[in-house]
Amino acid sequence: MKTRQWFKLSFILIVAVAALTIYGVAQAQQKSAPLPQHPPAPGDGKNLVIQLCDGETNLEMKGVKPDERLSPDQAQTAANKLMSMWFAKTDPNVAEAWKKEMAEALAQKKGSEKAAPASQSEQDGVFTARERQVWERELAREVEYGNQIFHDDKLVGSTNGVSCAMCHPNAANTHPETYPKYQIQLQRVALLRDMINWCIENPSRGKKLDADDPKMRAIEAYIMAQRKGVAMEYGKH
Amino acid sequence: MHKTLLVLTSRFDSTQPRHRLWWVKVFILVVFALATVGVTSISKHTDAATGSVPQKLPVAIPKGIPADLFESLIPKDNPLTPEKIALGEKLFFDKRLSSDRTVSCATCHDPAMGFADGNMVGIGIELKKGARNSPTILNAMFNEVQFWDGRAPSLEEQSKLPLINPLEMGMKDHAQVVERVKEVPEYKAEFTKVFGNEGITIDTIARAIASFERTQLSGDAPFDRFIAGDQNAISESAKRGWDLYNGQARCISCHAFNPSNPFFTDFKFHNIGVAAKDQNFPALARKSRQLIAQGKDSALVVDELALQPGFSELGRYLITKQPKDIGAFKTSMLRDIELTAPYMHNGSEKTLLDVVKFYDKGGELNPNLDGGMRPLKMTDAQMNDLVEFLKTLTSDTSRQRMQALKPQTREPAK
Amino acid sequence: MQAGQTMMGRRRFLEMTAWAGAAAAVKSFTPQSFQLVEVVQAAEPIRADERPFTFAYISDSHLYEKTLNERFVRQLERAVADINALDPQPDFVLYGGDLAQLGQPAELKIGAQILKDVKAPIKMMVGEHDWFLDMGDLWKDMFGPAYYSFDHKGIHFVTLMSVNEKDFWTAKGLTPMQRMQIVSGLDDGRQSAFEVGEEEREWLKRDLEKVPKDTPLVVFSHSPLYKLYRNWNFWTDDAEEVQALLRPFKTVTVIHGHTHQVLTNRIDNIHFHGMLSTAWPWPYAPQGLPKLTVQMNRVDPFNQTEGMGDGTIQVKPNGRVDKDYNLWNRNPMKVSARYLNSNGAEDSPAKTTIPSY
């Protein structure tokens, strides 16, 4: 009853309290149901095995020890191979759509969007050109940092040389606009950041990032920036 | 190259022993040169976003300050040249620019005092007290507008007003200032060299002073090294303070900081209640409007009202006449804040801890209190952490300059 | 005191004491740079019994007890200080409804206490938050009838109770507080639509019968007297019937609360203006926004008074009004009669380049 009335007031403090409550509930849920662990990579332990983020498509790299790091060329080849294995076994329509999106992403290099110039008719002249410049620079910095992490296996903490962009050029097929959605690998509702971590842990065999880790924030910023203008479609599979 | 920058001459202050200063200057110069070696942008991933590499400037830009922003804020009609900077420096320290030859710009903006004066409010000729605390000129060029209430749009316009304010340098008018400068033979030659046919006018005087001020920068503080990735640059207590600054203490909202705007200000005006409690604002506001409307040169009337007890507390309102600006003052920058006590627009808070306590209680209630103010409920330990953080904004250069230099005196100039 | 220099034949006195009382400073300071210029006097004095005149408004304070939320209390106090500082004083002040958050005695009492300090006469209007705990009993005890009319300087004013709801509670067996809670939720779909209702429309019809059709009308209602967005009750269910009663009059203006935002509309000869809240701003409705509305943007959500305020309404000689939104953190915004008369072609308020919140 009490929470109900508080919910009716849309000011920041209350939203914060609500967020904390939700967080608490989520924490409690987490305690009661531990997240599924990704399966250990199959194989006899002699060769490096790379696993796709679906948790079931694996590629054994002959002649590469399990703790070895691939060269960028090797890693890109492996990523391409894994993607084609996945395309072969997934729904043809889905595969087609993904291929199309990847091709589009590779074809056009998106420039960073320039904000409209400050207008003097702004009510009260609220923002100066210089303030806007600060916003733009800071946003560009954040997205650019994400861009670097996305393309650099070491920055994202990969142990096997696989970077994000190897499967997701220009963040293609990351579909940030479809979260939240029920994610079968996780057996719960996932947010974009959960899937970023899933990819870091599986194909890249790295350690997952905290939600508030500067790298996580930058990766999210970069991915969202690539999907500018796409309609929100939460729950879409 | 940046010799002009830091060698703060004693030429116009006959009370300073000259021989004692040369090694100090050399020392500062060496420190400064070392500090500015290898100036790079924040970290690798900023380069793409923060744009161009600066051309050669007659001033070294300290670490943490965006060089392209510095360049973009130099007025097109007042380019920065070494000769102009040197001339501006002379004028800045010249007491002959005041009616009784006892007060120069440096009297209230003293390099030995962090380019402030250590007093609650500025003290002009005949020890007359104003109503506002002298702010530092360090990084002042990055301000959107000058003075606590923003009544001057540029450093050039700012420099003209104290010259003729009766409570500051007390000259009758700008014509008298120009006369004074013309009396000095060496100025004649230097103005001709820098400004050609324009010669000595109030505008060229202002342009020279402003150019010198633009070279007085503060950066490369321990905090800048911390932000650039050096985890050992500041103490654990200061790191906790930085977290508080961004969180519970809510400082960041007005004293904004990020690598694109590393000055700890939002360039806006806020009423935090410093002296608003005892004011009869409606009556003061009405009276000030009358005086401004009936006076011939409203800018001069505003400049005098700004230093009058009572009227001064109207703050930004004197300029905008908008009720929202009653009792609102500029968000000051925070670099070198440790060196420029006392604090607030009227110097009413003695120490940084006092300032933090003032914010902790949510400022002083008054009808126009800024909506961002509220009690912070910090512990004593947290407040100390916050002060520790604020001290990491002091640049080594400013600290050493302060230790090395002697304060200005009020001996009349010849 | 110390004698200053003389200039232009004037003596200047400086208060040298740090905090000489403001009053003293106000009285005696003449700037040195002061030179009198001729001030053109207003063309002719206005007689007290004639228009134009000004009234002020405060609205939507949503008070909790001070122990629960001191901020809302302070913000209403701030609005009262604003209005009391107006010079000249307004002829009267309209309180636009939702003084309380949950219609509780302590909430209404602290509101009444603060409004006592308003120097000008005050006209009270009721909002749904004041009403649905006890169906208006206490509010009416404290402030009088929920709807009424009065005449002032040749204008006929009507204050309506426009937030009646069809009974959704009896069948569900809800307690008064449960009913209040549901109504207090802007987006709570379990409630009915606001309406003036048949009984009150009948009263309005009879009230207006006595008024000549060329007398300008100004109508106060808590909800907008048109249909904007049903989900948030930015809506009056019998708006068309009410408008039909007003339409025969040459000049009609409706001043409403509830929407907590700058809101402007015109339907035929009726001009509509929303009032700001002192508690919080609502976002704009996702549909139905009138074309004439120049939206305020919310530039600084961090600021606890952003998008809030109070204001004044200048009634012109012909009975049309200019409406001032006194936004606390920004320059005031004026929505003029000329803007509405010209259907937005002239005298448009400054638009924001940033989409509203």
mmCIF file of C-alpha atoms in Angstrom, chain B residues 10-310:
data_model
loop_
_atom_site.group_PDB
_atom_site.id
_atom_site.type_symbol
_atom_site.label_atom_id
_atom_site.label_comp_id
_atom_site.label_asym_id
_atom_site.label_seq_id
_atom_site.Cartn_x
_atom_site.Cartn_y
_atom_site.Cartn_z
ATOM 1 C CA SER B 10 58.898 42.912 -9.321
ATOM 2 C CA ARG B 11 59.707 45.900 -11.441
ATOM 3 C CA PHE B 12 56.705 47.876 -10.329
ATOM 4 C CA ASP B 13 56.924 46.964 -6.729
ATOM 5 C CA SER B 14 59.841 48.889 -5.316
ATOM 6 C CA THR B 15 59.463 47.172 -1.963
ATOM 7 C CA GLN B 16 60.453 43.794 -3.292
ATOM 8 C CA PRO B 17 64.156 42.997 -3.116
ATOM 9 C CA ARG B 18 65.012 42.050 -6.645
ATOM 10 C CA HIS B 19 68.098 40.004 -5.976
ATOM 11 C CA ARG B 20 66.223 37.474 -3.872
ATOM 12 C CA LEU B 21 63.955 36.479 -6.667
ATOM 13 C CA TRP B 22 66.159 35.344 -9.498
ATOM 14 C CA TRP B 23 66.845 31.840 -8.193
ATOM 15 C CA VAL B 24 63.197 31.441 -7.273
ATOM 16 C CA LYS B 25 62.225 32.268 -10.810
ATOM 17 C CA VAL B 26 64.682 29.825 -12.215
ATOM 18 C CA PHE B 27 63.451 27.149 -9.848
ATOM 19 C CA ILE B 28 59.820 27.711 -10.783
ATOM 20 C CA LEU B 29 60.706 27.760 -14.420
ATOM 21 C CA VAL B 30 62.487 24.444 -14.204
ATOM 22 C CA VAL B 31 59.641 22.843 -12.279
ATOM 23 C CA PHE B 32 57.123 24.188 -14.721
ATOM 24 C CA ALA B 33 59.119 23.060 -17.709
ATOM 25 C CA LEU B 34 59.403 19.579 -16.259
ATOM 26 C CA ALA B 35 55.726 19.509 -15.432
ATOM 27 C CA THR B 36 54.705 20.376 -18.938
ATOM 28 C CA VAL B 37 57.011 17.971 -20.708
ATOM 29 C CA GLY B 38 55.085 15.273 -22.459
ATOM 30 C CA VAL B 39 51.730 16.958 -22.284
ATOM 31 C CA THR B 40 49.367 14.468 -23.825
ATOM 32 C CA SER B 41 45.656 14.125 -23.753
ATOM 33 C CA ILE B 42 43.874 12.183 -21.043
ATOM 34 C CA SER B 43 44.500 8.733 -22.397
ATOM 35 C CA LYS B 44 44.835 6.985 -25.670
ATOM 36 C CA HIS B 45 41.164 6.651 -26.353
ATOM 37 C CA THR B 46 40.494 10.353 -26.059
ATOM 38 C CA ASP B 47 42.562 11.413 -29.008
ATOM 39 C CA ALA B 48 40.040 10.517 -31.618
ATOM 40 C CA ALA B 49 37.311 12.430 -29.860
ATOM 41 C CA THR B 50 39.072 15.521 -28.637
ATOM 42 C CA GLY B 51 40.393 16.637 -31.933
ATOM 43 C CA SER B 52 43.250 18.651 -33.140
ATOM 44 C CA VAL B 53 46.800 18.986 -32.026
ATOM 45 C CA PRO B 54 47.413 22.580 -30.958
ATOM 46 C CA GLN B 55 49.608 24.855 -32.983
ATOM 47 C CA LYS B 56 52.457 26.583 -31.313
ATOM 48 C CA LEU B 57 51.102 28.862 -28.602
ATOM 49 C CA PRO B 58 53.058 31.435 -26.611
ATOM 50 C CA VAL B 59 52.042 29.563 -23.463
ATOM 51 C CA ALA B 60 52.418 25.998 -22.271
ATOM 52 C CA ILE B 61 49.095 24.280 -21.693
ATOM 53 C CA PRO B 62 49.280 22.185 -18.532
ATOM 54 C CA LYS B 63 48.188 18.577 -18.424
ATOM 55 C CA GLY B 64 44.482 18.081 -18.124
ATOM 56 C CA ILE B 65 43.492 21.287 -19.955
ATOM 57 C CA PRO B 66 42.268 20.781 -23.551
ATOM 58 C CA ALA B 67 44.621 22.789 -25.749
ATOM 59 C CA ASP B 68 42.094 23.118 -28.545
ATOM 60 C CA LEU B 69 39.575 24.633 -26.129
ATOM 61 C CA PHE B 70 42.224 27.111 -24.988
ATOM 62 C CA GLU B 71 42.842 28.104 -28.576
ATOM 63 C CA SER B 72 39.169 28.390 -29.418
ATOM 64 C CA LEU B 73 38.639 30.868 -26.576
ATOM 65 C CA ILE B 74 41.267 33.372 -27.715
ATOM 66 C CA PRO B 75 39.250 36.228 -29.228
ATOM 67 C CA LYS B 76 39.782 36.668 -32.948
ATOM 68 C CA ASP B 77 40.369 40.394 -32.444
ATOM 69 C CA ASN B 78 42.932 39.906 -29.713
ATOM 70 C CA PRO B 79 45.469 37.264 -30.712
ATOM 71 C CA LEU B 80 47.977 36.147 -28.113
ATOM 72 C CA THR B 81 51.538 37.365 -28.751
ATOM 73 C CA PRO B 82 54.565 37.274 -26.442
ATOM 74 C CA GLU B 83 54.955 41.069 -26.617
ATOM 75 C CA LYS B 84 51.327 41.676 -25.716
ATOM 76 C CA ILE B 85 51.531 39.225 -22.830
ATOM 77 C CA ALA B 86 54.607 40.995 -21.463
ATOM 78 C CA LEU B 87 52.905 44.387 -21.741
ATOM 79 C CA GLY B 88 49.782 43.035 -20.048
ATOM 80 C CA GLU B 89 51.884 41.668 -17.233
ATOM 81 C CA LYS B 90 53.434 45.078 -16.618
ATOM 82 C CA LEU B 91 50.038 46.735 -16.517
ATOM 83 C CA PHE B 92 48.689 44.009 -14.237
ATOM 84 C CA PHE B 93 51.321 44.808 -11.617
ATOM 85 C CA ASP B 94 51.264 48.579 -12.094
ATOM 86 C CA LYS B 95 49.857 50.477 -9.112
ATOM 87 C CA ARG B 96 49.890 53.714 -11.084
ATOM 88 C CA LEU B 97 46.636 52.549 -12.607
ATOM 89 C CA SER B 98 44.808 53.443 -9.367
ATOM 90 C CA SER B 99 43.895 56.922 -8.211
ATOM 91 C CA ASP B 100 46.347 57.052 -5.299
ATOM 92 C CA ARG B 101 48.937 54.698 -6.870
ATOM 93 C CA THR B 102 48.601 52.050 -4.141
ATOM 94 C CA VAL B 103 46.486 49.406 -5.865
ATOM 95 C CA SER B 104 47.216 47.320 -8.945
ATOM 96 C CA CYS B 105 45.291 44.364 -10.360
ATOM 97 C CA ALA B 106 47.781 42.205 -8.460
ATOM 98 C CA THR B 107 46.791 43.775 -5.132
ATOM 99 C CA CYS B 108 43.651 41.654 -5.116
ATOM 100 C CA HIS B 109 44.880 39.023 -7.610
ATOM 101 C CA ASP B 110 48.248 38.344 -6.060
ATOM 102 C CA PRO B 111 50.335 35.491 -7.485
ATOM 103 C CA ALA B 112 51.690 34.939 -3.981
ATOM 104 C CA MET B 113 48.124 34.279 -2.831
ATOM 105 C CA GLY B 114 47.020 31.977 -5.649
ATOM 106 C CA PHE B 115 46.099 35.090 -7.649
ATOM 107 C CA ALA B 116 43.527 35.991 -4.993
ATOM 108 C CA ASP B 117 44.193 38.070 -1.862
ATOM 109 C CA GLY B 118 43.354 36.012 1.208
ATOM 110 C CA ASN B 119 40.828 38.587 2.395
ATOM 111 C CA MET B 120 37.104 38.112 2.844
ATOM 112 C CA VAL B 121 36.355 40.825 0.316
ATOM 113 C CA GLY B 122 38.494 42.870 -2.030
ATOM 114 C CA ILE B 123 40.157 45.926 -0.460
ATOM 115 C CA GLY B 124 40.735 48.878 -2.757
ATOM 116 C CA ILE B 125 42.202 52.350 -2.396
ATOM 117 C CA GLU B 126 42.231 53.898 1.089
ATOM 118 C CA LEU B 127 41.545 50.361 2.376
ATOM 119 C CA LYS B 128 37.950 50.604 1.200
ATOM 120 C CA LYS B 129 36.141 47.296 1.417
ATOM 121 C CA GLY B 130 34.008 45.929 -1.380
ATOM 122 C CA ALA B 131 31.407 43.241 -0.900
ATOM 123 C CA ARG B 132 32.793 40.378 -2.950
ATOM 124 C CA ASN B 133 35.657 37.955 -2.470
ATOM 125 C CA SER B 134 38.461 38.362 -5.017
ATOM 126 C CA PRO B 135 38.418 35.304 -7.245
ATOM 127 C CA THR B 136 41.621 33.871 -8.701
ATOM 128 C CA ILE B 137 42.545 34.761 -12.268
ATOM 129 C CA LEU B 138 43.943 31.264 -12.811
ATOM 130 C CA ASN B 139 41.923 29.662 -15.614
ATOM 131 C CA ALA B 140 39.613 32.702 -15.628
ATOM 132 C CA MET B 141 39.896 32.719 -19.406
ATOM 133 C CA PHE B 142 37.794 29.569 -19.442
ATOM 134 C CA ASN B 143 34.880 31.308 -17.727
ATOM 135 C CA GLU B 144 31.885 32.007 -19.927
ATOM 136 C CA VAL B 145 31.444 35.389 -18.229
ATOM 137 C CA GLN B 146 33.506 37.260 -15.650
ATOM 138 C CA PHE B 147 32.818 38.465 -12.076
ATOM 139 C CA TRP B 148 30.810 36.600 -9.456
ATOM 140 C CA ASP B 149 27.626 37.832 -11.115
ATOM 141 C CA GLY B 150 28.816 37.510 -14.714
ATOM 142 C CA ARG B 151 28.386 41.228 -15.430
ATOM 143 C CA ALA B 152 31.321 41.277 -17.862
ATOM 144 C CA PRO B 153 31.221 39.131 -20.986
ATOM 145 C CA SER B 154 35.010 38.852 -21.400
ATOM 146 C CA LEU B 155 38.325 39.347 -19.635
ATOM 147 C CA GLU B 156 38.765 42.510 -21.675
ATOM 148 C CA GLU B 157 35.504 44.029 -20.412
ATOM 149 C CA GLN B 158 36.168 42.764 -16.898
ATOM 150 C CA SER B 159 39.541 44.481 -16.666
ATOM 151 C CA LYS B 160 38.041 47.905 -17.394
ATOM 152 C CA LEU B 161 35.635 48.031 -14.453
ATOM 153 C CA PRO B 162 37.768 47.774 -11.276
ATOM 154 C CA LEU B 163 39.915 50.631 -12.635
ATOM 155 C CA ILE B 164 37.046 53.066 -12.186
ATOM 156 C CA ASN B 165 35.085 51.502 -9.344
ATOM 157 C CA PRO B 166 35.273 53.905 -6.357
ATOM 158 C CA LEU B 167 35.836 50.987 -3.972
ATOM 159 C CA GLU B 168 38.589 49.387 -6.001
ATOM 160 C CA MET B 169 41.113 51.400 -8.006
ATOM 161 C CA GLY B 170 39.076 54.582 -7.839
ATOM 162 C CA MET B 171 40.022 56.305 -11.080
ATOM 163 C CA LYS B 172 37.556 58.989 -12.118
ATOM 164 C CA ASP B 173 36.940 57.506 -15.549
ATOM 165 C CA HIS B 174 38.697 55.637 -18.329
ATOM 166 C CA ALA B 175 40.122 58.835 -19.791
ATOM 167 C CA GLN B 176 42.067 59.322 -16.576
ATOM 168 C CA VAL B 177 43.412 55.770 -16.790
ATOM 169 C CA VAL B 178 44.625 56.391 -20.338
ATOM 170 C CA GLU B 179 46.295 59.629 -19.215
ATOM 171 C CA ARG B 180 48.155 57.790 -16.453
ATOM 172 C CA VAL B 181 49.479 55.167 -18.838
ATOM 173 C CA LYS B 182 50.524 57.827 -21.339
ATOM 174 C CA GLU B 183 52.617 59.521 -18.636
ATOM 175 C CA VAL B 184 54.997 56.554 -18.634
ATOM 176 C CA PRO B 185 57.440 56.889 -21.548
ATOM 177 C CA GLU B 186 58.273 53.223 -21.916
ATOM 178 C CA TYR B 187 54.580 52.343 -22.229
ATOM 179 C CA LYS B 188 54.292 54.626 -25.261
ATOM 180 C CA ALA B 189 56.898 52.635 -27.133
ATOM 181 C CA GLU B 190 55.556 49.266 -26.075
ATOM 182 C CA PHE B 191 51.957 50.061 -26.998
ATOM 183 C CA THR B 192 53.137 51.231 -30.397
ATOM 184 C CA LYS B 193 55.084 48.016 -30.838
ATOM 185 C CA VAL B 194 52.094 45.842 -29.865
ATOM 186 C CA PHE B 195 49.111 47.822 -31.131
ATOM 187 C CA GLY B 196 50.592 50.030 -33.863
ATOM 188 C CA ASN B 197 48.552 53.114 -34.631
ATOM 189 C CA GLU B 198 45.884 52.281 -32.077
ATOM 190 C CA GLY B 199 48.352 53.246 -29.371
ATOM 191 C CA ILE B 200 47.160 53.719 -25.800
ATOM 192 C CA THR B 201 43.379 53.486 -25.360
ATOM 193 C CA ILE B 202 41.260 51.869 -22.702
ATOM 194 C CA ASP B 203 40.619 49.062 -25.177
ATOM 195 C CA THR B 204 44.262 48.328 -25.870
ATOM 196 C CA ILE B 205 45.016 48.469 -22.144
ATOM 197 C CA ALA B 206 42.227 45.953 -21.563
ATOM 198 C CA ARG B 207 43.395 43.712 -24.413
ATOM 199 C CA ALA B 208 46.926 43.602 -23.035
ATOM 200 C CA ILE B 209 45.832 42.827 -19.467
ATOM 201 C CA ALA B 210 43.425 40.145 -20.691
ATOM 202 C CA SER B 211 46.184 38.571 -22.776
ATOM 203 C CA PHE B 212 48.452 38.286 -19.748
ATOM 204 C CA GLU B 213 45.601 36.781 -17.741
ATOM 205 C CA ARG B 214 45.029 34.164 -20.446
ATOM 206 C CA THR B 215 48.498 32.814 -19.816
ATOM 207 C CA GLN B 216 47.823 32.155 -16.129
ATOM 208 C CA LEU B 217 46.650 28.562 -16.157
ATOM 209 C CA SER B 218 46.313 25.866 -13.573
ATOM 210 C CA GLY B 219 46.390 22.173 -14.413
ATOM 211 C CA ASP B 220 48.586 19.167 -13.927
ATOM 212 C CA ALA B 221 47.437 18.666 -10.355
ATOM 213 C CA PRO B 222 47.723 15.293 -8.590
ATOM 214 C CA PHE B 223 44.080 14.779 -9.511
ATOM 215 C CA ASP B 224 44.878 15.110 -13.229
ATOM 216 C CA ARG B 225 47.515 12.416 -12.880
ATOM 217 C CA PHE B 226 44.973 10.238 -11.069
ATOM 218 C CA ILE B 227 42.402 10.694 -13.837
ATOM 219 C CA ALA B 228 45.054 9.853 -16.404
ATOM 220 C CA GLY B 229 45.469 6.489 -14.695
ATOM 221 C CA ASP B 230 48.018 6.922 -11.916
ATOM 222 C CA GLN B 231 46.320 5.240 -8.969
ATOM 223 C CA ASN B 232 49.054 6.425 -6.614
ATOM 224 C CA ALA B 233 48.738 10.109 -7.479
ATOM 225 C CA ILE B 234 46.230 10.779 -4.702
ATOM 226 C CA SER B 235 45.553 9.266 -1.276
ATOM 227 C CA GLU B 236 42.888 6.691 -0.468
ATOM 228 C CA SER B 237 41.084 9.363 1.515
ATOM 229 C CA ALA B 238 41.045 11.658 -1.523
ATOM 230 C CA LYS B 239 39.733 8.807 -3.688
ATOM 231 C CA ARG B 240 36.877 8.316 -1.234
ATOM 232 C CA GLY B 241 36.357 12.071 -1.439
ATOM 233 C CA TRP B 242 36.163 11.886 -5.234
ATOM 234 C CA ASP B 243 33.473 9.213 -4.919
ATOM 235 C CA LEU B 244 31.557 11.426 -2.502
ATOM 236 C CA TYR B 245 32.014 14.386 -4.841
ATOM 237 C CA ASN B 246 30.274 12.393 -7.560
ATOM 238 C CA GLY B 247 27.736 10.792 -5.274
ATOM 239 C CA GLN B 248 26.382 11.575 -1.852
ATOM 240 C CA ALA B 249 27.829 15.086 -1.686
ATOM 241 C CA ARG B 250 26.312 16.010 -5.081
ATOM 242 C CA CYS B 251 29.142 18.438 -5.885
ATOM 243 C CA ILE B 252 29.563 17.240 -9.472
ATOM 244 C CA SER B 253 26.145 18.541 -10.480
ATOM 245 C CA CYS B 254 27.247 22.164 -10.386
ATOM 246 C CA HIS B 255 31.012 21.897 -10.059
ATOM 247 C CA ALA B 256 31.077 19.774 -13.177
ATOM 248 C CA PHE B 257 34.190 17.906 -14.179
ATOM 249 C CA ASN B 258 35.051 15.773 -17.151
ATOM 250 C CA PRO B 259 38.043 15.696 -19.485
ATOM 251 C CA SER B 260 36.239 17.956 -21.971
ATOM 252 C CA ASN B 261 35.385 20.467 -19.245
ATOM 253 C CA PRO B 262 38.051 20.020 -16.563
ATOM 254 C CA PHE B 263 37.282 23.216 -14.622
ATOM 255 C CA PHE B 264 34.825 22.034 -11.973
ATOM 256 C CA THR B 265 32.083 24.440 -12.926
ATOM 257 C CA ASP B 266 28.836 24.376 -14.901
ATOM 258 C CA PHE B 267 29.366 28.057 -15.796
ATOM 259 C CA LYS B 268 25.938 28.799 -14.308
ATOM 260 C CA PHE B 269 24.579 30.807 -11.386
ATOM 261 C CA HIS B 270 22.999 29.371 -8.271
ATOM 262 C CA ASN B 271 21.490 30.697 -5.068
ATOM 263 C CA ILE B 272 22.871 28.511 -2.288
ATOM 264 C CA GLY B 273 21.836 30.925 0.427
ATOM 265 C CA VAL B 274 25.275 32.218 1.441
ATOM 266 C CA ALA B 275 24.015 35.633 2.526
ATOM 267 C CA ALA B 276 20.417 35.509 1.420
ATOM 268 C CA LYS B 277 18.937 35.051 4.862
ATOM 269 C CA ASP B 278 19.007 38.621 6.122
ATOM 270 C CA GLN B 279 18.103 40.352 2.884
ATOM 271 C CA ASN B 280 14.897 42.132 2.118
ATOM 272 C CA PHE B 281 15.142 40.964 -1.466
ATOM 273 C CA PRO B 282 11.894 42.359 -2.872
ATOM 274 C CA ALA B 283 12.722 45.881 -1.665
ATOM 275 C CA LEU B 284 16.359 45.662 -2.765
ATOM 276 C CA ALA B 285 15.368 44.323 -6.154
ATOM 277 C CA ARG B 286 12.881 47.130 -6.741
ATOM 278 C CA LYS B 287 15.317 49.814 -5.667
ATOM 279 C CA SER B 288 18.109 48.380 -7.811
ATOM 280 C CA ARG B 289 15.855 48.310 -10.853
ATOM 281 C CA GLN B 290 14.984 51.959 -10.297
ATOM 282 C CA LEU B 291 18.609 53.011 -9.927
ATOM 283 C CA ILE B 292 19.656 51.052 -13.022
ATOM 284 C CA ALA B 293 16.751 52.352 -15.088
ATOM 285 C CA GLN B 294 17.346 55.970 -14.103
ATOM 286 C CA GLY B 295 21.135 56.006 -14.410
ATOM 287 C CA LYS B 296 22.785 56.985 -17.646
ATOM 288 C CA ASP B 297 25.321 54.195 -17.946
ATOM 289 C CA SER B 298 23.606 51.151 -16.510
ATOM 290 C CA ALA B 299 26.783 49.059 -16.652
ATOM 291 C CA LEU B 300 28.540 51.462 -14.297
ATOM 292 C CA VAL B 301 25.568 51.624 -11.935
ATOM 293 C CA VAL B 302 25.485 47.817 -11.814
ATOM 294 C CA ASP B 303 29.232 47.730 -11.169
ATOM 295 C CA GLU B 304 28.830 49.976 -8.145
ATOM 296 C CA LEU B 305 25.738 48.222 -6.828
ATOM 297 C CA ALA B 306 27.628 44.928 -7.030
ATOM 298 C CA LEU B 307 30.011 46.131 -4.315
ATOM 299 C CA GLN B 308 27.381 47.689 -2.056
ATOM 300 C CA PRO B 309 26.284 45.818 1.068
ATOM 301 C CA GLY B 310 22.769 44.551 0.507
#
